[in-house]
Amino acid sequence: MSVLIVGSTALDSIKTPRAENPRLLGGSASHAAVAASFFAPVKMVGIVGKDFPKRYIQLYRKHKIDLEGLQIAEGKTFHWSGEYEVNMNNRRTLETELGVFETFTPHLPRSYQNSPFVLLANIAPSLQHHVLDQMRRPKFVVADTMDLWLNIAMADLLKLIKRVDGFVLNESEARQLTKEDNLVNAAKKLHKLGPKYVIVKKGEHGAILSGPKGLFISPAYPLPHVVDPTGAGDSFVGGMMGYLSTAKGSIDSNLRRAMIYGSVVASFCCEGFGLNFTTRVTRKAIEKRVKELEALVKF
Ligand code: AMP
């Protein structure tokens, strides 16, 4: 089964205490699509400008990502630049240039409209709505978001949460949205807003799932050296959706394992700048880390 992914398709300029890398392939959709592609066919929706390097298109193709829904428009590709502090957990956005995203209206090709699994990766909630409006009864829809939309598009976001099966956000966003410090209580409040499944990402401390089967704690794979965590959250949710779309059985019985797969793909993402490391990973390497993670949490 295929996964449809909409989100940002970007050029990222990233600065860490050790290095600086301009104009890497980035964006929530790019990270999520590559992560999902290890498990399932992916259909991507996004927009880039005429300045988007051809080698990045080739990289999507290497991962067999369907690009019929990728618009190439006059103008500049969305550009985001950010800088990490020494501990690599705190990030500061230096600049966001919307470029072609300013006038973006996602149009879903016919072949996309029956996709059973839909990931509304981080992008303006109005665009996430627009994609969902064009879908024919998807089986499982998950939305991700970021603090920006909580600050400038809360009404749209609240409407969107009502329409999705799963909602993914990081812990500070969960606290901000619910005005609740305790994450267990924050998850309860988020369920009241609509979604059956709530996933709170906690960076290097993994993620918490709250759903009909109760709580589940998914660990992050312990890395001795983080090169660049940009896109780890997108890789997590992309890997999770990719795995979920191919697993036999109900969502309920597969979601926990799917989160472990997401965690593992996210760990690879952190080991290189942008998508540099993720795009060199193999399914075999993913399976090996999943086994290691399983052993780490068994008691
Ligand atoms: P993450 O590290 O998982 O939070 O995601 C980082 C990615 O988000 C980068 O590749 C950026 O290109 C992308 N990004 C940053 N700001 C925005 C925004 N306002 N809308 C959509 N994507 C963004």
GROMACS .gro file of C-alpha atoms and ligand atoms in nm, residues 8 10 12 26-28 31 78 80 91 122-123 146 148-149 229-234, ligand 1:
model
   44
    8SER     CA    1   0.775   2.120   0.265
   10ALA     CA    2   1.322   2.272   0.083
   12ASP     CA    3   1.824   2.383   0.413
   26GLY     CA    4   1.556   1.930   0.319
   27GLY     CA    5   1.196   1.994   0.409
   28SER     CA    6   0.950   1.787   0.607
   31HIS     CA    7   1.278   1.370   0.502
   78PHE     CA    8   1.163   2.734  -0.002
   80TRP     CA    9   1.528   2.745   0.564
   91ARG     CA   10   1.792   2.503   1.747
  122ASN     CA   11   0.476   1.981   0.868
  123ILE     CA   12   0.339   2.259   0.649
  146MET     CA   13   0.539   2.285   1.435
  148LEU     CA   14   0.491   2.831   1.409
  149TRP     CA   15   0.140   2.707   1.324
  229PRO     CA   16   1.928   1.630   1.395
  230THR     CA   17   1.740   1.833   1.131
  231GLY     CA   18   1.456   1.624   0.993
  232ALA     CA   19   1.472   1.358   1.266
  233GLY     CA   20   1.107   1.421   1.358
  234ASP     CA   21   1.000   1.398   0.993
  300AMP     P1   22   1.252   1.877   1.205
  300AMP     O1   23   1.399   1.880   1.235
  300AMP     O2   24   1.196   1.737   1.202
  300AMP     O3   25   1.175   1.969   1.293
  300AMP     O4   26   1.230   1.933   1.057
  300AMP     C1   27   1.320   2.019   0.994
  300AMP     C2   28   1.270   2.051   0.855
  300AMP     O5   29   1.157   2.139   0.862
  300AMP     C3   30   1.373   2.122   0.769
  300AMP     O6   31   1.416   2.037   0.665
  300AMP     C4   32   1.303   2.247   0.717
  300AMP     O7   33   1.318   2.266   0.579
  300AMP     C5   34   1.158   2.227   0.752
  300AMP     N1   35   1.093   2.352   0.793
  300AMP     C6   36   1.145   2.454   0.865
  300AMP     N2   37   1.054   2.555   0.880
  300AMP     C7   38   0.943   2.515   0.813
  300AMP     C8   39   0.813   2.573   0.788
  300AMP     N3   40   0.780   2.695   0.834
  300AMP     N4   41   0.723   2.502   0.718
  300AMP     C9   42   0.752   2.379   0.671
  300AMP     N5   43   0.872   2.319   0.689
  300AMP    C10   44   0.966   2.386   0.759
   0.00000   0.00000   0.00000
